[in-house]
Amino acid sequence: MELIDSYLALVGAGQAGWGPLLLTAAAMTIGVSVCGFLAGTVIGSVVTFMQLSRHMAVRWCADCYTTILRGVPDLLIIYLFYFGGSSLLGSVGGLFGYHGFIGMPAFLTGTLALGVVSAAYQAEVFRGAFKSVARGELEAASAVGMRPWPKFRRIIAPLVLRYAIPGLGNTWQLVLKESALISVTGLVELLRQSQIAAGSTRRPFEFYLTAVVLYLVITWVSSILFKRMEARTAQGIRRAL
Amino acid sequence: MDIVFMRETFLTLLTGLPLTIELAVTSILAGSALALVIALFAVMGGTIGRAITRAYVFVFRGSPLLVQMFLIYYGLGQFRHGLQDLGVWWFFREPYWCAVLALTLNTAAYCSEIFRGGLQAVSMQQVEAARACGMSGILLFRRIILPIAIRHALPAYGNEIILMVKATALASVITIMEVTGLAGKLIADSFRAFEIFIVAGAIYLAINFVVTRMLMVLEFWLSPHMRMPPNPTT
């Protein structure tokens, strides 16, 4: 009992107020993950189209992209965007006569890094989904005289989405966990906030344990949401059978 | 692009390579051994065994590895006196062993799922055939179930090994100077992120290239029944 009381006084909304801060930080974790994931969807779609291209050189570029981004540690990519972006901003500042240090915004770093990394995984998911679209569906669409764009928007895209959702769910979980790495850039997300709290109270165990629990809650809730989405997009299949 | 600088960077980063490989090999071996135990529990442990393994897998797959590492390295440091009394403080004092422990526990969660899939993919007929020949117990497990399970699990296990090689980079955050740790230090000193990133990335790609080739050889060696029969006419 005493243990729980002292824990609540430390982490709860008590006088120290770390609880609300941790929850805000958890919201930041979700925010940067969502932005990174969506950026990854956009970049990943482009890479998928490149993978499906008729030209070998384009396909080769896309292959290089996925191989490199999946083969290099994500921490290095975060360092690249953080320090590389800062030095790039510094040289742009130099053009305008400002020679001080311009730091790369941490949220932007996180979004870009998570975006380019998750794009590599999402591209593979989308490619698999594209390949599972039955030829008959495409031929049927052409047979009723659909032009390429409506055919893509009304036939191919919904089918691809349906096949891709389980894979996208995995990628989302990956991005969510990877967002903890953004703490090295100083963005106050869940891990960084726990570090700050652990440092100032000298009680690292309680705060990191809380962080683990919060991450578990987020991943658990999002897995339920993805299950629901999967069920909804699969409705058409059930009705047809 | 400064070639001289890149060559110097390469030589500096190479000094971190043994540590990266050591971290990866130690945690993969320990993690696989633990994963095998967990997978056996999940398959044969009954309701309680299954519940325990599911909770373990949920916790370690659902939270970031970096947080687990912090929890072990900084979090357990809080119980220094208790750990000293238990005589295990030498272990938790070293960032290296904390990193190995975190990586091991993490990879064991992923691997146990892979092994469980492999064990469950062994068909009943093969076990029955072995039983009919009089095999049972350890012998059955060692000669029939395990080789077949390994064959099923190998592709996914290969992915996990590559993920582990990349995951060792996180050890740099708890002050271990392996390849990424050295790269991060160099970047902070020189601010030349692009050159250093290219060199460090190339080192990791080279490791993973070698690992994938080795896995391909292993897969070829383990699946003689899948090979094309030698052509009798030549």
XYZ file of N, CA and C in Angstrom, chain B:
702
model
N 32.039 16.373 -51.160
C 32.489 15.064 -50.659
C 34.001 15.048 -50.485
N 34.445 14.833 -49.288
C 35.865 14.896 -48.954
C 36.372 13.476 -48.727
N 37.126 12.952 -49.713
C 37.528 11.538 -49.644
C 38.472 11.279 -48.481
N 39.400 12.226 -48.247
C 40.377 12.032 -47.171
C 39.647 11.947 -45.832
N 38.690 12.867 -45.649
C 37.925 12.877 -44.402
C 37.140 11.580 -44.247
N 36.569 11.120 -45.364
C 35.776 9.899 -45.286
C 36.640 8.696 -44.944
N 37.878 8.689 -45.472
C 38.747 7.560 -45.162
C 39.120 7.567 -43.690
N 39.407 8.756 -43.162
C 39.707 8.859 -41.729
C 38.514 8.408 -40.898
N 37.312 8.865 -41.317
C 36.100 8.468 -40.608
C 35.935 6.968 -40.620
N 36.196 6.387 -41.795
C 36.052 4.943 -41.936
C 36.967 4.216 -40.953
N 38.228 4.674 -40.881
C 39.178 4.014 -39.984
C 38.753 4.183 -38.533
N 38.225 5.370 -38.190
C 37.766 5.579 -36.815
C 36.594 4.663 -36.504
N 35.625 4.615 -37.420
C 34.419 3.828 -37.161
C 34.732 2.337 -37.105
N 35.754 1.913 -37.859
C 36.108 0.487 -37.845
C 36.497 0.024 -36.453
N 37.064 0.950 -35.639
C 37.448 0.538 -34.292
C 36.221 0.185 -33.452
N 35.040 0.678 -33.860
C 33.829 0.323 -33.133
C 33.196 -0.961 -33.628
N 33.684 -1.450 -34.762
C 33.055 -2.620 -35.384
C 33.083 -3.877 -34.507
N 34.231 -4.203 -33.878
C 34.238 -5.413 -33.037
C 33.166 -5.371 -31.957
N 32.971 -4.191 -31.368
C 31.984 -4.067 -30.295
C 30.575 -4.285 -30.836
N 30.293 -3.707 -32.012
C 28.982 -3.899 -32.640
C 28.711 -5.381 -32.880
N 29.729 -6.058 -33.453
C 29.540 -7.479 -33.773
C 29.404 -8.306 -32.499
N 30.216 -7.951 -31.483
C 30.163 -8.673 -30.217
C 28.778 -8.549 -29.585
N 28.256 -7.309 -29.572
C 26.914 -7.082 -29.010
C 25.885 -7.917 -29.751
N 25.971 -7.887 -31.080
C 24.969 -8.588 -31.887
C 25.062 -10.094 -31.649
N 26.296 -10.651 -31.709
C 26.443 -12.106 -31.591
C 26.015 -12.580 -30.202
N 26.511 -11.884 -29.165
C 26.165 -12.303 -27.798
C 24.660 -12.300 -27.597
N 24.003 -11.195 -27.998
C 22.575 -11.107 -27.684
C 21.750 -12.026 -28.581
N 22.220 -12.276 -29.818
C 21.463 -13.202 -30.670
C 21.555 -14.620 -30.108
N 22.765 -15.023 -29.686
C 22.907 -16.387 -29.146
C 22.105 -16.550 -27.858
N 22.276 -15.611 -26.925
C 21.555 -15.720 -25.657
C 20.055 -15.602 -25.888
N 19.672 -14.670 -26.768
C 18.250 -14.461 -27.048
C 17.618 -15.679 -27.688
N 18.354 -16.348 -28.590
C 17.784 -17.521 -29.249
C 17.593 -18.660 -28.261
N 18.576 -18.830 -27.361
C 18.449 -19.896 -26.363
C 17.229 -19.639 -25.475
N 17.092 -18.394 -25.019
C 15.939 -18.040 -24.193
C 14.642 -18.207 -24.979
N 14.683 -17.809 -26.256
C 13.482 -17.886 -27.090
C 13.022 -19.323 -27.262
N 14.004 -20.236 -27.360
C 13.647 -21.641 -27.537
C 12.894 -22.145 -26.298
N 13.401 -21.765 -25.122
C 12.724 -22.151 -23.875
C 11.312 -21.570 -23.847
N 11.198 -20.278 -24.189
C 9.879 -19.629 -24.159
C 8.936 -20.288 -25.155
N 9.465 -20.610 -26.349
C 8.615 -21.215 -27.377
C 8.128 -22.583 -26.919
N 9.011 -23.353 -26.265
C 8.594 -24.672 -25.762
C 7.509 -24.514 -24.705
N 7.670 -23.491 -23.836
C 6.645 -23.192 -22.850
C 5.321 -22.865 -23.526
N 5.411 -22.045 -24.581
C 4.190 -21.598 -25.261
C 3.473 -22.775 -25.909
N 4.260 -23.758 -26.396
C 3.641 -24.882 -27.092
C 3.178 -25.955 -26.124
N 4.004 -26.212 -25.082
C 3.705 -27.361 -24.228
C 3.406 -26.983 -22.781
N 3.424 -25.697 -22.464
C 3.334 -25.296 -21.060
C 1.931 -25.270 -20.483
N 0.920 -25.602 -21.265
C -0.443 -25.546 -20.737
C -0.935 -24.117 -20.626
N -2.052 -23.930 -19.935
C -2.678 -22.608 -19.869
C -1.778 -21.583 -19.196
N -1.162 -21.983 -18.079
C -0.336 -21.020 -17.332
C 0.897 -20.647 -18.148
N 1.546 -21.660 -18.728
C 2.727 -21.401 -19.539
C 2.414 -20.462 -20.692
N 1.263 -20.718 -21.316
C 0.879 -19.870 -22.447
C 0.620 -18.434 -21.997
N -0.053 -18.285 -20.847
C -0.366 -16.931 -20.361
C 0.918 -16.168 -20.050
N 1.871 -16.861 -19.395
C 3.127 -16.183 -19.043
C 3.871 -15.764 -20.300
N 3.992 -16.692 -21.271
C 4.746 -16.346 -22.477
C 4.045 -15.242 -23.260
N 2.707 -15.263 -23.273
C 2.004 -14.211 -24.016
C 2.224 -12.848 -23.382
N 2.222 -12.805 -22.048
C 2.470 -11.536 -21.363
C 3.887 -11.044 -21.664
N 4.852 -11.968 -21.608
C 6.246 -11.606 -21.892
C 6.377 -11.017 -23.297
N 5.789 -11.729 -24.264
C 5.902 -11.292 -25.655
C 5.209 -9.949 -25.840
N 4.041 -9.770 -25.201
C 3.302 -8.512 -25.335
C 4.130 -7.341 -24.817
N 4.746 -7.521 -23.636
C 5.494 -6.417 -23.035
C 6.709 -6.074 -23.884
N 7.458 -7.091 -24.326
C 8.706 -6.774 -25.008
C 8.527 -6.410 -26.476
N 7.414 -6.826 -27.073
C 7.187 -6.390 -28.460
C 6.411 -5.087 -28.509
N 5.706 -4.756 -27.429
C 4.843 -3.579 -27.465
C 5.502 -2.300 -27.014
N 6.707 -2.386 -26.442
C 7.344 -1.156 -25.982
C 8.686 -0.990 -26.681
N 9.152 0.261 -26.803
C 10.398 0.492 -27.544
C 11.602 -0.109 -26.834
N 12.514 -0.643 -27.625
C 13.738 -1.242 -27.078
C 14.538 -0.223 -26.276
N 14.545 1.015 -26.747
C 15.336 2.042 -26.070
C 14.834 2.251 -24.645
N 13.505 2.224 -24.476
C 12.936 2.403 -23.135
C 13.305 1.220 -22.257
N 13.276 0.007 -22.828
C 13.674 -1.179 -22.061
C 15.124 -1.054 -21.609
N 15.958 -0.537 -22.511
C 17.367 -0.386 -22.188
C 17.553 0.620 -21.049
N 16.820 1.721 -21.117
C 16.895 2.741 -20.068
C 16.408 2.172 -18.751
N 15.322 1.396 -18.821
C 14.752 0.820 -17.604
C 15.777 -0.083 -16.935
N 16.501 -0.862 -17.731
C 17.468 -1.791 -17.153
C 18.710 -1.046 -16.664
N 19.222 -0.119 -17.492
C 20.495 0.516 -17.149
C 20.319 1.562 -16.049
N 19.424 2.536 -16.273
C 19.230 3.584 -15.268
C 18.278 3.132 -14.167
N 17.188 2.437 -14.579
C 16.149 2.074 -13.622
C 16.652 1.122 -12.552
N 17.358 0.062 -12.965
C 17.810 -0.906 -11.972
C 18.968 -0.347 -11.146
N 19.650 0.668 -11.674
C 20.716 1.304 -10.923
C 20.220 1.900 -9.617
N 18.912 2.193 -9.588
C 18.285 2.747 -8.389
C 18.338 1.740 -7.223
N 18.357 0.451 -7.561
C 18.349 -0.578 -6.517
C 19.760 -1.101 -6.274
N 20.721 -0.191 -6.347
C 22.119 -0.566 -6.274
C 22.434 -1.416 -5.051
N 21.950 -0.975 -3.868
C 22.312 -1.688 -2.645
C 21.727 -3.099 -2.639
N 20.463 -3.190 -3.092
C 19.844 -4.511 -3.173
C 20.606 -5.418 -4.117
N 21.027 -4.856 -5.253
C 21.750 -5.659 -6.238
C 23.129 -6.028 -5.724
N 23.746 -5.111 -4.947
C 25.059 -5.419 -4.361
C 24.935 -6.571 -3.372
N 23.833 -6.557 -2.591
C 23.614 -7.647 -1.637
C 23.442 -8.976 -2.361
N 22.786 -8.912 -3.519
C 22.576 -10.142 -4.288
C 23.845 -10.570 -5.020
N 24.825 -9.667 -5.080
C 26.080 -10.002 -5.742
C 26.017 -9.928 -7.262
N 25.051 -9.187 -7.795
C 24.952 -9.072 -9.257
C 25.197 -7.634 -9.726
N 25.693 -6.799 -8.838
C 25.868 -5.397 -9.202
C 26.910 -5.219 -10.306
N 27.953 -6.088 -10.294
C 28.977 -5.980 -11.343
C 28.344 -6.071 -12.724
N 27.247 -6.818 -12.823
C 26.580 -7.010 -14.112
C 25.823 -5.739 -14.510
N 25.024 -5.203 -13.570
C 24.176 -4.054 -13.901
C 24.940 -2.735 -13.866
N 26.187 -2.785 -13.389
C 26.996 -1.579 -13.357
C 27.522 -1.246 -14.754
N 27.737 -2.305 -15.554
C 28.346 -2.122 -16.869
C 27.286 -1.825 -17.923
N 27.430 -0.700 -18.637
C 26.466 -0.440 -19.712
C 26.444 -1.562 -20.752
N 27.625 -2.203 -20.959
C 27.699 -3.257 -21.968
C 26.746 -4.398 -21.622
N 26.801 -4.860 -20.370
C 25.962 -5.993 -20.001
C 24.498 -5.612 -19.958
N 24.216 -4.359 -19.576
C 22.821 -3.905 -19.584
C 22.285 -3.899 -21.010
N 23.121 -3.432 -21.948
C 22.693 -3.419 -23.349
C 22.456 -4.843 -23.837
N 23.394 -5.761 -23.480
C 23.226 -7.151 -23.902
C 21.934 -7.726 -23.321
N 21.668 -7.437 -22.040
C 20.466 -7.969 -21.407
C 19.208 -7.446 -22.099
N 19.181 -6.127 -22.369
C 17.998 -5.548 -23.010
C 17.799 -6.145 -24.407
N 18.899 -6.225 -25.175
C 18.803 -6.784 -26.525
C 18.353 -8.238 -26.477
N 18.902 -8.994 -25.499
C 18.563 -10.418 -25.380
C 17.081 -10.597 -25.077
N 16.598 -9.882 -24.043
C 15.194 -10.033 -23.661
C 14.284 -9.626 -24.806
N 14.685 -8.569 -25.531
C 13.865 -8.081 -26.634
C 13.810 -9.071 -27.778
N 14.984 -9.549 -28.190
C 14.999 -10.458 -29.334
C 14.369 -11.798 -28.967
N 14.459 -12.199 -27.683
C 13.848 -13.462 -27.269
C 12.339 -13.412 -27.483
N 11.740 -12.237 -27.255
C 10.293 -12.119 -27.447
C 9.927 -12.337 -28.913
N 10.682 -11.681 -29.819
C 10.385 -11.822 -31.248
C 10.695 -13.241 -31.726
N 11.875 -13.752 -31.305
C 12.304 -15.072 -31.768
C 11.380 -16.164 -31.265
N 10.863 -16.014 -30.025
C 10.027 -17.085 -29.494
C 8.782 -17.247 -30.354
N 8.260 -16.124 -30.873
C 7.099 -16.212 -31.758
C 7.463 -16.931 -33.054
N 8.679 -16.618 -33.560
C 9.136 -17.263 -34.795
C 9.306 -18.762 -34.568
N 9.953 -19.120 -33.430
C 10.183 -20.536 -33.135
C 8.867 -21.262 -32.896
N 7.926 -20.559 -32.217
C 6.636 -21.184 -31.949
C 5.954 -21.538 -33.271
N 6.010 -20.577 -34.212
C 5.442 -20.858 -35.529
C 6.113 -22.047 -36.179
N 7.458 -22.114 -36.041
C 8.196 -23.217 -36.631
C 7.819 -24.555 -36.006
N 7.736 -24.560 -34.656
C 7.390 -25.809 -33.963
C 5.986 -26.256 -34.337
N 5.069 -25.297 -34.445
C 3.691 -25.670 -34.748
C 3.517 -26.073 -36.210
N 4.521 -25.716 -37.039
C 4.418 -26.071 -38.448
C 4.893 -27.499 -38.716
N 5.495 -28.151 -37.697
C 5.913 -29.545 -37.880
C 4.656 -30.401 -37.958
N 4.528 -31.147 -39.069
C 3.251 -31.840 -39.248
C 3.191 -33.079 -38.370
N 1.982 -33.423 -37.950
C 1.753 -34.542 -37.034
C 2.242 -35.852 -37.653
N 2.082 -35.993 -38.986
C 2.477 -37.247 -39.626
C 3.954 -37.549 -39.415
N 4.775 -36.472 -39.485
C 6.214 -36.695 -39.341
C 6.542 -37.179 -37.935
N 5.836 -36.582 -36.950
C 6.060 -37.022 -35.566
C 5.577 -38.457 -35.403
N 4.409 -38.751 -36.009
C 3.868 -40.107 -35.890
C 4.805 -41.119 -36.546
N 5.348 -40.762 -37.694
C 6.266 -41.656 -38.394
C 7.467 -41.959 -37.504
N 7.996 -40.890 -36.847
C 9.150 -41.090 -35.975
C 8.781 -41.971 -34.790
N 7.577 -41.720 -34.228
C 7.122 -42.533 -33.098
C 6.997 -43.995 -33.532
N 6.496 -44.216 -34.753
C 6.320 -45.581 -35.255
C 7.659 -46.297 -35.364
N 8.728 -45.516 -35.613
C 10.055 -46.127 -35.680
C 10.646 -46.329 -34.295
N 9.903 -45.927 -33.264
C 10.387 -46.138 -31.912
C 11.123 -44.954 -31.318
N 11.034 -43.788 -31.950
C 11.707 -42.612 -31.384
C 10.772 -41.913 -30.419
N 11.348 -41.376 -29.356
C 10.512 -40.574 -28.470
C 11.395 -39.651 -27.649
N 10.772 -38.779 -26.926
C 11.481 -37.899 -26.003
C 12.498 -37.009 -26.691
N 13.674 -36.905 -26.055
C 14.710 -35.995 -26.529
C 15.135 -36.353 -27.947
N 15.264 -37.659 -28.201
C 15.739 -38.089 -29.517
C 14.790 -37.615 -30.611
N 13.481 -37.788 -30.366
C 12.471 -37.331 -31.323
C 12.589 -35.837 -31.542
N 12.760 -35.128 -30.436
C 12.843 -33.677 -30.522
C 14.090 -33.250 -31.278
N 15.225 -33.899 -30.953
C 16.515 -33.491 -31.509
C 16.637 -33.872 -32.982
N 16.153 -35.056 -33.319
C 16.382 -35.549 -34.681
C 15.276 -35.163 -35.656
N 14.045 -35.011 -35.180
C 12.927 -34.777 -36.104
C 12.346 -33.371 -35.951
N 11.826 -33.079 -34.734
C 11.065 -31.835 -34.582
C 11.948 -30.611 -34.788
N 13.091 -30.565 -34.087
C 13.913 -29.365 -34.134
C 14.426 -29.048 -35.542
N 15.002 -30.020 -36.275
C 15.488 -29.675 -37.620
C 14.375 -29.145 -38.534
N 13.186 -29.768 -38.449
C 12.092 -29.320 -39.317
C 11.637 -27.924 -38.899
N 11.552 -27.712 -37.587
C 11.125 -26.405 -37.094
C 12.118 -25.315 -37.510
N 13.416 -25.643 -37.413
C 14.438 -24.659 -37.799
C 14.278 -24.304 -39.269
N 14.037 -25.318 -40.094
C 13.887 -25.068 -41.523
C 12.711 -24.126 -41.794
N 11.610 -24.342 -41.074
C 10.447 -23.469 -41.263
C 10.735 -22.053 -40.793
N 11.485 -21.955 -39.693
C 11.631 -20.648 -39.041
C 12.749 -19.814 -39.640
N 13.616 -20.443 -40.440
C 14.851 -19.764 -40.831
C 14.656 -18.420 -41.544
N 13.760 -18.290 -42.543
C 13.649 -16.989 -43.208
C 13.284 -15.862 -42.247
N 12.295 -16.104 -41.375
C 11.898 -15.071 -40.422
C 13.011 -14.820 -39.417
N 13.726 -15.880 -39.046
C 14.820 -15.735 -38.098
C 15.945 -14.889 -38.701
N 16.161 -15.047 -39.999
C 17.154 -14.230 -40.687
C 16.821 -12.751 -40.609
N 15.529 -12.426 -40.809
C 15.106 -11.033 -40.673
C 15.410 -10.519 -39.279
N 15.146 -11.364 -38.281
C 15.346 -10.952 -36.897
C 16.833 -10.684 -36.627
N 17.715 -11.492 -37.235
C 19.148 -11.265 -37.033
C 19.553 -9.910 -37.589
N 19.010 -9.571 -38.774
C 19.344 -8.281 -39.369
C 18.810 -7.150 -38.508
N 17.594 -7.316 -37.991
C 17.041 -6.302 -37.095
C 17.928 -6.135 -35.862
N 18.483 -7.250 -35.376
C 19.331 -7.165 -34.187
C 20.625 -6.422 -34.478
N 21.200 -6.669 -35.663
C 22.429 -5.950 -36.012
C 22.154 -4.449 -35.990
N 20.978 -4.058 -36.503
C 20.636 -2.635 -36.480
C 20.342 -2.161 -35.063
N 19.729 -3.041 -34.264
C 19.320 -2.623 -32.922
C 20.522 -2.348 -32.025
N 21.695 -2.965 -32.336
C 22.861 -2.702 -31.489
C 23.225 -1.222 -31.493
N 22.761 -0.493 -32.533
C 23.051 0.943 -32.603
C 22.485 1.673 -31.393
N 21.418 1.144 -30.815
C 20.791 1.824 -29.677
C 21.691 1.800 -28.456
N 22.620 0.830 -28.413
C 23.521 0.770 -27.266
C 24.329 2.051 -27.150
N 24.486 2.768 -28.280
C 25.252 4.014 -28.239
C 24.604 5.034 -27.312
N 23.275 4.912 -27.125
C 22.578 5.901 -26.304
C 22.906 5.713 -24.823
N 23.252 4.471 -24.416
C 23.711 4.316 -23.036
C 25.234 4.221 -22.998
N 25.867 5.153 -23.685
C 27.313 5.454 -23.602
C 28.238 4.369 -24.140
N 27.721 3.438 -24.960
C 28.632 2.436 -25.518
C 29.146 2.940 -26.859
N 30.458 2.902 -27.038
C 31.063 3.487 -28.235
C 31.249 2.437 -29.318
N 30.133 1.908 -29.837
C 30.241 1.051 -31.006
C 30.134 1.937 -32.241
N 29.835 1.372 -33.402
C 29.936 2.149 -34.640
C 29.059 3.410 -34.584
N 27.792 3.262 -34.177
C 26.918 4.438 -34.146
C 27.347 5.419 -33.066
N 27.821 4.894 -31.929
C 28.285 5.784 -30.869
C 29.429 6.657 -31.371
N 30.391 6.031 -32.054
C 31.520 6.794 -32.612
C 31.038 7.761 -33.676
N 30.076 7.305 -34.502
C 29.568 8.178 -35.568
C 28.890 9.403 -34.963
N 28.060 9.167 -33.921
C 27.379 10.287 -33.282
C 28.365 11.281 -32.698
N 29.442 10.755 -32.104
C 30.451 11.631 -31.512
C 31.153 12.439 -32.610
N 31.515 11.746 -33.707
C 32.185 12.440 -34.816
C 31.298 13.522 -35.403
N 29.988 13.209 -35.551
C 29.072 14.203 -36.131
C 28.985 15.415 -35.225
N 28.877 15.167 -33.914
C 28.770 16.288 -32.990
C 30.043 17.127 -33.007
N 31.210 16.482 -33.255
C 32.473 17.227 -33.275
C 32.651 18.016 -34.565
N 32.327 17.381 -35.706
C 32.694 17.990 -36.988
C 31.508 18.577 -37.731
N 30.285 18.167 -37.332
C 29.064 18.628 -37.986
C 28.999 18.239 -39.452
N 29.752 17.208 -39.856
C 29.684 16.788 -41.264
C 28.875 15.507 -41.323
N 27.563 15.662 -41.122
C 26.680 14.506 -40.957
C 26.660 13.626 -42.199
N 26.672 14.238 -43.392
C 26.454 13.440 -44.599
C 27.573 12.443 -44.833
N 28.839 12.933 -44.751
C 29.964 12.033 -44.994
C 29.972 10.895 -43.969
N 29.800 11.278 -42.691
C 29.874 10.272 -41.628
C 28.725 9.286 -41.755
N 27.556 9.812 -42.102
C 26.395 8.942 -42.267
C 26.634 7.922 -43.380
N 27.218 8.393 -44.481
C 27.452 7.482 -45.608
C 28.408 6.368 -45.189
N 29.481 6.738 -44.473
C 30.462 5.733 -44.065
C 29.833 4.748 -43.078
N 29.141 5.290 -42.040
C 28.553 4.408 -41.021
C 27.477 3.520 -41.643
N 26.645 4.124 -42.498
C 25.602 3.345 -43.157
C 26.193 2.235 -43.997
N 27.313 2.547 -44.702
C 27.942 1.532 -45.547
C 28.460 0.379 -44.704
N 28.974 0.680 -43.512
C 29.483 -0.397 -42.642
C 28.335 -1.329 -42.254
N 27.190 -0.736 -41.833
C 26.059 -1.578 -41.448
C 25.535 -2.372 -42.646
N 25.476 -1.724 -43.812
C 25.004 -2.446 -45.001
C 25.924 -3.615 -45.321
N 27.247 -3.383 -45.139
C 28.202 -4.460 -45.426
C 27.989 -5.630 -44.474
N 27.788 -5.320 -43.177
C 27.547 -6.413 -42.212
C 26.305 -7.187 -42.629
N 25.225 -6.453 -42.904
C 23.974 -7.122 -43.216
C 24.038 -7.889 -44.531
N 24.864 -7.386 -45.467
C 25.045 -8.111 -46.724
C 25.688 -9.460 -46.452
N 26.741 -9.444 -45.633
C 27.422 -10.702 -45.294
C 26.452 -11.638 -44.579
N 25.652 -11.079 -43.636
C 24.723 -11.907 -42.872
C 23.700 -12.558 -43.797
N 23.145 -11.776 -44.745
C 22.134 -12.363 -45.629
C 22.739 -13.458 -46.501
N 23.982 -13.253 -46.965
C 24.617 -14.303 -47.788
C 24.817 -15.561 -46.954
N 25.266 -15.393 -45.700
C 25.490 -16.558 -44.854
C 24.185 -17.309 -44.619
N 23.106 -16.544 -44.434
C 21.812 -17.186 -44.208
C 21.362 -17.942 -45.450
N 21.668 -17.371 -46.637
C 21.301 -18.066 -47.869
C 22.025 -19.398 -47.978
N 23.302 -19.389 -47.623
C 24.078 -20.629 -47.657
C 23.494 -21.644 -46.677
N 23.164 -21.150 -45.473
C 22.605 -22.030 -44.448
C 21.292 -22.632 -44.911
N 20.475 -21.801 -45.550
C 19.174 -22.273 -46.012
C 19.347 -23.345 -47.084
N 20.331 -23.112 -47.962
C 20.615 -24.082 -49.012
C 21.057 -25.405 -48.400
N 21.912 -25.314 -47.371
C 22.474 -26.496 -46.736
C 21.404 -27.277 -45.969
N 20.444 -26.537 -45.396
C 19.425 -27.187 -44.576
C 18.268 -27.762 -45.383
N 18.197 -27.462 -46.674
C 17.041 -27.950 -47.423
C 17.453 -28.759 -48.637
N 18.170 -29.878 -48.418
C 18.583 -30.701 -49.564
C 17.384 -31.275 -50.316
N 16.250 -31.475 -49.597
C 15.086 -32.083 -50.235
C 14.417 -31.140 -51.229
N 14.745 -29.819 -51.154
C 14.096 -28.867 -52.048
C 14.903 -28.634 -53.323
N 16.138 -29.165 -53.346
C 16.996 -28.876 -54.494
C 16.558 -29.655 -55.715
N 16.925 -29.111 -56.878
C 16.648 -29.821 -58.130
C 17.475 -31.112 -58.132
N 16.890 -32.213 -58.556
C 17.690 -33.442 -58.644
C 18.764 -33.268 -59.718
N 19.918 -33.895 -59.524
C 20.957 -33.779 -60.542
C 20.457 -34.351 -61.878
N 20.833 -33.685 -62.944
C 20.341 -34.090 -64.257
C 21.004 -35.400 -64.697
N 20.225 -36.476 -64.892
C 20.839 -37.781 -65.182
C 21.482 -37.849 -66.560
N 21.077 -36.990 -67.504
C 21.609 -37.126 -68.871
C 23.019 -36.592 -68.979
N 23.451 -35.711 -68.072
C 24.799 -35.163 -68.230
C 25.811 -35.938 -67.415
